[in-house]
Amino acid sequence: MFKPSLIAVAISALLITGCSDDTVEVIKEVEVVKEVAPEEVTSVKNIILMIGDGMGPQQVGLLEEYARRAPNSIYNDKGNMTALSKLGEAGQLGLSLNAPHGANGSLVVDSACSATQLATGLAAGSEMIGLDSQGNIVETILEKAKAKGKATGLVSDTRITHATPAAFAAHQPHRSYEAEIAEQLIESGNVDVMLSGGARNFLPSNIKTDADARKLMADMGAPESVYKKSKRSDDRNLLIEAKNDHGYALAFDGAQLSANDSNETTKLLGLFANSGMADGIAYSACKKADNCGQPSLKEMTLKALDILSKDEDGFFLMIEGGQIDWAGHVNDAGWMLHELLKFDEAVEAVHEWVKDRDDTLVLVTADHETGSFGFSYSRKDLPEAQPLSGDGMQGKDYKPNFNFGALSHLDKLYAQTGTFYDMMSMVDANWEFANSTGQQWADAINHYNEFKVTTEQAMPVAEREPNEYHVHDHKYLSATEFPKVNDFKEFFVYGDEVHANLIGRAISADQNVVWGTGTHTAAPVPVYAFGPYGVTKQFSTMQHHVEIGQKMITALIGE
């Protein structure tokens, strides 16, 4: 990072010599040397964009509080410093607004619109993929990079056809068209490396019943969990097309990804789950046991960097920690913490890869905040009075009027062993909750969670009409199917998922946690920028995602 230098003046010799009465002044040498500032670097060869989906400043606060102050923080042997903090300390910090931009915009954004605005530097409409606000196809930064001869990659722990990765390389009127997005990702040839979940959108519709189609997948080394079902309506196997017609190497588990030779591979498609990849709690557990079958977000990131960095023209890589958002939607603070830890692990890997380079811009931001999360003080379990020795106490006990939350809560959040979805599945594997009881919900909550509830406290979790809608297919409730919640019911829109939100309600007071919604908020999100100062300094401001997209395109492409 270059900053203006001082002008150095060196005088080699100034001699004044006197000879008898005839004084001769001889200036033998005067040399003035100016140290000229090098030309400011305003472009880069590579861009690594990391998106913590749903990671607003509140979520960053959760991560930092845990890292710095949890009594048993896993960062205790790392100086209690997150990778995000390291990146911010060495680079620049800013904020970004993210709502649909322009005169026809809205107050709150979804992931598809937000990612499209980042990818194109143009205003976009809600739930559109790779289109401007008028519905026109527009070239993304990934597509521009490819046209300039650069390598390109997309990494996500959700589905490769999900809104955020899709917006960088596909063009659809709605984010739900994931089967069509899968086709575009394969057929366009614009993405060299794709690592994520979402195999169900690449598999033929009869994959559950066609023995030959299933054997084909098994022969390629795919675990049965990867090809258990399809979301396509035709008989195309896009994985076979990717391999045979478009030159992609394939990988279906962590071992296959690791075994892939980065020196020989230029195109790689890795799909490691039928839908979303393993959640952060499951990852923390398998990492500790050293038995993970799927690659981690960190491992996918490093493999993508290994392959893409072989291109002498440079590369563009987008990496998404997508399940921070999923945890936020169901108001699951414990799960969300583990997702933030997983994402920060990938940030650490990127920081190590880039810290000694001067040709790469790293941006870490979010598409939006999810859940309106926050720690809050309450009137529950008020603290006992205690004496303090300070000379200002005047003989009085220390007795706050409210419960401001114990630091031990942070360890208890980390100790959660299953997501709210796991709790729901323990009550009923088929998610048919019409006859569920408070005792069933209490047993499930207490099985996975350190914040215990009584049967009475768990009773409201059962109070919900069953229906067929699910959040990750992005289908919505009708006006007559809103959940039975006492307040803000219009903001809990994802069908049976509301049982998870109600679990959050049941334990939130003990966690000192509040949630405002089951959807997104318009909070400005953090922006971390690391790289040449001439590039990164422009991100240290309040900006909009459209402007971030424009700045990235200018730095990488020169447009």
PDB file of C-alpha atoms in Angstrom, residues 399-518:
ATOM      1  CA  LYS A 399     -27.301  -4.224  41.238  1.00  0.00           C
ATOM      2  CA  PRO A 400     -28.231  -3.527  37.562  1.00  0.00           C
ATOM      3  CA  ASN A 401     -31.937  -3.171  36.876  1.00  0.00           C
ATOM      4  CA  PHE A 402     -31.823  -5.483  33.839  1.00  0.00           C
ATOM      5  CA  ASN A 403     -30.246  -8.701  32.594  1.00  0.00           C
ATOM      6  CA  PHE A 404     -27.545  -7.598  30.155  1.00  0.00           C
ATOM      7  CA  GLY A 405     -26.504 -11.121  29.138  1.00  0.00           C
ATOM      8  CA  ALA A 406     -23.717 -13.385  30.399  1.00  0.00           C
ATOM      9  CA  LEU A 407     -20.624 -14.049  28.291  1.00  0.00           C
ATOM     10  CA  SER A 408     -21.209 -17.743  28.926  1.00  0.00           C
ATOM     11  CA  HIS A 409     -24.152 -17.476  26.508  1.00  0.00           C
ATOM     12  CA  LEU A 410     -21.580 -17.368  23.701  1.00  0.00           C
ATOM     13  CA  ASP A 411     -20.187 -20.774  24.652  1.00  0.00           C
ATOM     14  CA  LYS A 412     -23.693 -22.174  24.966  1.00  0.00           C
ATOM     15  CA  LEU A 413     -24.545 -20.966  21.463  1.00  0.00           C
ATOM     16  CA  TYR A 414     -21.435 -22.713  20.141  1.00  0.00           C
ATOM     17  CA  ALA A 415     -22.387 -25.886  22.054  1.00  0.00           C
ATOM     18  CA  GLN A 416     -25.623 -26.320  20.051  1.00  0.00           C
ATOM     19  CA  THR A 417     -25.376 -29.727  18.343  1.00  0.00           C
ATOM     20  CA  GLY A 418     -28.128 -29.476  15.753  1.00  0.00           C
ATOM     21  CA  THR A 419     -30.005 -26.844  13.790  1.00  0.00           C
ATOM     22  CA  PHE A 420     -33.642 -25.980  14.345  1.00  0.00           C
ATOM     23  CA  TYR A 421     -34.317 -28.145  11.273  1.00  0.00           C
ATOM     24  CA  ASP A 422     -32.785 -31.099  13.110  1.00  0.00           C
ATOM     25  CA  MET A 423     -35.128 -30.383  16.000  1.00  0.00           C
ATOM     26  CA  MET A 424     -38.089 -30.299  13.626  1.00  0.00           C
ATOM     27  CA  SER A 425     -37.047 -33.602  12.080  1.00  0.00           C
ATOM     28  CA  MET A 426     -36.761 -35.174  15.544  1.00  0.00           C
ATOM     29  CA  VAL A 427     -40.385 -34.251  16.184  1.00  0.00           C
ATOM     30  CA  ASP A 428     -41.484 -35.616  12.799  1.00  0.00           C
ATOM     31  CA  ALA A 429     -39.147 -36.741  10.028  1.00  0.00           C
ATOM     32  CA  ASN A 430     -41.815 -35.878   7.449  1.00  0.00           C
ATOM     33  CA  TRP A 431     -42.489 -32.451   8.916  1.00  0.00           C
ATOM     34  CA  GLU A 432     -46.174 -33.234   9.399  1.00  0.00           C
ATOM     35  CA  PHE A 433     -46.801 -31.416  12.661  1.00  0.00           C
ATOM     36  CA  ALA A 434     -50.580 -31.363  12.907  1.00  0.00           C
ATOM     37  CA  ASN A 435     -50.606 -33.563  16.006  1.00  0.00           C
ATOM     38  CA  SER A 436     -47.278 -32.569  17.555  1.00  0.00           C
ATOM     39  CA  THR A 437     -47.161 -31.830  21.283  1.00  0.00           C
ATOM     40  CA  GLY A 438     -45.329 -29.427  23.528  1.00  0.00           C
ATOM     41  CA  GLN A 439     -43.510 -32.365  25.119  1.00  0.00           C
ATOM     42  CA  GLN A 440     -42.193 -33.521  21.737  1.00  0.00           C
ATOM     43  CA  TRP A 441     -40.913 -30.049  20.977  1.00  0.00           C
ATOM     44  CA  ALA A 442     -39.359 -29.654  24.422  1.00  0.00           C
ATOM     45  CA  ASP A 443     -37.562 -32.995  24.041  1.00  0.00           C
ATOM     46  CA  ALA A 444     -36.222 -32.033  20.612  1.00  0.00           C
ATOM     47  CA  ILE A 445     -35.121 -28.551  21.661  1.00  0.00           C
ATOM     48  CA  ASN A 446     -33.417 -29.817  24.800  1.00  0.00           C
ATOM     49  CA  HIS A 447     -31.711 -32.663  22.932  1.00  0.00           C
ATOM     50  CA  TYR A 448     -29.746 -30.318  20.667  1.00  0.00           C
ATOM     51  CA  ASN A 449     -29.585 -27.099  22.650  1.00  0.00           C
ATOM     52  CA  GLU A 450     -28.059 -25.830  25.899  1.00  0.00           C
ATOM     53  CA  PHE A 451     -30.848 -23.297  26.522  1.00  0.00           C
ATOM     54  CA  LYS A 452     -33.439 -25.658  28.031  1.00  0.00           C
ATOM     55  CA  VAL A 453     -37.203 -25.225  27.858  1.00  0.00           C
ATOM     56  CA  THR A 454     -40.175 -26.690  29.694  1.00  0.00           C
ATOM     57  CA  THR A 455     -43.110 -28.387  28.025  1.00  0.00           C
ATOM     58  CA  GLU A 456     -45.175 -25.275  28.670  1.00  0.00           C
ATOM     59  CA  GLN A 457     -42.571 -23.041  27.034  1.00  0.00           C
ATOM     60  CA  ALA A 458     -42.476 -25.337  24.007  1.00  0.00           C
ATOM     61  CA  MET A 459     -46.250 -25.496  23.534  1.00  0.00           C
ATOM     62  CA  PRO A 460     -46.441 -22.459  21.184  1.00  0.00           C
ATOM     63  CA  VAL A 461     -44.012 -24.144  18.778  1.00  0.00           C
ATOM     64  CA  ALA A 462     -46.696 -26.700  17.936  1.00  0.00           C
ATOM     65  CA  GLU A 463     -49.356 -24.088  17.189  1.00  0.00           C
ATOM     66  CA  ARG A 464     -49.136 -23.929  13.414  1.00  0.00           C
ATOM     67  CA  GLU A 465     -51.292 -25.170  10.536  1.00  0.00           C
ATOM     68  CA  PRO A 466     -49.310 -27.632   8.389  1.00  0.00           C
ATOM     69  CA  ASN A 467     -48.798 -26.797   4.717  1.00  0.00           C
ATOM     70  CA  GLU A 468     -46.545 -27.860   1.881  1.00  0.00           C
ATOM     71  CA  TYR A 469     -44.333 -24.827   1.427  1.00  0.00           C
ATOM     72  CA  HIS A 470     -40.605 -24.737   2.154  1.00  0.00           C
ATOM     73  CA  VAL A 471     -38.201 -21.807   2.256  1.00  0.00           C
ATOM     74  CA  HIS A 472     -35.368 -23.198   0.151  1.00  0.00           C
ATOM     75  CA  ASP A 473     -37.650 -23.719  -2.822  1.00  0.00           C
ATOM     76  CA  HIS A 474     -38.627 -20.078  -2.348  1.00  0.00           C
ATOM     77  CA  LYS A 475     -42.361 -20.713  -2.374  1.00  0.00           C
ATOM     78  CA  TYR A 476     -44.584 -18.431  -0.366  1.00  0.00           C
ATOM     79  CA  LEU A 477     -47.658 -18.651   1.813  1.00  0.00           C
ATOM     80  CA  SER A 478     -50.918 -17.217   0.597  1.00  0.00           C
ATOM     81  CA  ALA A 479     -52.647 -14.497   2.606  1.00  0.00           C
ATOM     82  CA  THR A 480     -54.811 -17.104   4.382  1.00  0.00           C
ATOM     83  CA  GLU A 481     -51.886 -19.329   5.393  1.00  0.00           C
ATOM     84  CA  PHE A 482     -49.897 -17.047   7.640  1.00  0.00           C
ATOM     85  CA  PRO A 483     -48.448 -18.709  10.726  1.00  0.00           C
ATOM     86  CA  LYS A 484     -49.926 -18.364  14.177  1.00  0.00           C
ATOM     87  CA  VAL A 485     -47.474 -15.929  15.692  1.00  0.00           C
ATOM     88  CA  ASN A 486     -48.630 -13.177  17.965  1.00  0.00           C
ATOM     89  CA  ASP A 487     -46.756 -10.284  16.383  1.00  0.00           C
ATOM     90  CA  PHE A 488     -45.365  -9.330  12.990  1.00  0.00           C
ATOM     91  CA  LYS A 489     -46.989 -12.398  11.428  1.00  0.00           C
ATOM     92  CA  GLU A 490     -46.696 -10.831   7.959  1.00  0.00           C
ATOM     93  CA  PHE A 491     -42.896 -11.143   8.191  1.00  0.00           C
ATOM     94  CA  PHE A 492     -42.818 -14.901   8.745  1.00  0.00           C
ATOM     95  CA  VAL A 493     -43.687 -16.095   5.280  1.00  0.00           C
ATOM     96  CA  TYR A 494     -42.078 -19.489   4.753  1.00  0.00           C
ATOM     97  CA  GLY A 495     -44.693 -22.067   5.683  1.00  0.00           C
ATOM     98  CA  ASP A 496     -43.674 -24.881   8.012  1.00  0.00           C
ATOM     99  CA  GLU A 497     -40.344 -23.162   8.509  1.00  0.00           C
ATOM    100  CA  VAL A 498     -42.176 -21.054  11.090  1.00  0.00           C
ATOM    101  CA  HIS A 499     -41.859 -23.901  13.588  1.00  0.00           C
ATOM    102  CA  ALA A 500     -38.152 -23.080  13.580  1.00  0.00           C
ATOM    103  CA  ASN A 501     -38.861 -19.381  14.129  1.00  0.00           C
ATOM    104  CA  LEU A 502     -41.065 -20.350  17.057  1.00  0.00           C
ATOM    105  CA  ILE A 503     -38.209 -22.421  18.517  1.00  0.00           C
ATOM    106  CA  GLY A 504     -36.186 -19.236  18.345  1.00  0.00           C
ATOM    107  CA  ARG A 505     -38.943 -17.446  20.257  1.00  0.00           C
ATOM    108  CA  ALA A 506     -39.003 -20.162  22.912  1.00  0.00           C
ATOM    109  CA  ILE A 507     -35.309 -19.867  23.787  1.00  0.00           C
ATOM    110  CA  SER A 508     -34.515 -16.267  22.854  1.00  0.00           C
ATOM    111  CA  ALA A 509     -35.010 -14.731  26.307  1.00  0.00           C
ATOM    112  CA  ASP A 510     -32.518 -17.153  27.848  1.00  0.00           C
ATOM    113  CA  GLN A 511     -30.078 -16.329  25.021  1.00  0.00           C
ATOM    114  CA  ASN A 512     -30.521 -12.555  25.411  1.00  0.00           C
ATOM    115  CA  VAL A 513     -31.288 -12.630  21.670  1.00  0.00           C
ATOM    116  CA  VAL A 514     -33.987 -10.824  19.722  1.00  0.00           C
ATOM    117  CA  TRP A 515     -35.160 -11.323  16.146  1.00  0.00           C
ATOM    118  CA  GLY A 516     -37.304  -8.888  14.213  1.00  0.00           C
ATOM    119  CA  THR A 517     -38.274 -10.898  11.151  1.00  0.00           C
ATOM    120  CA  GLY A 518     -38.083 -14.188   9.285  1.00  0.00           C
TER     121      GLY A 518
END
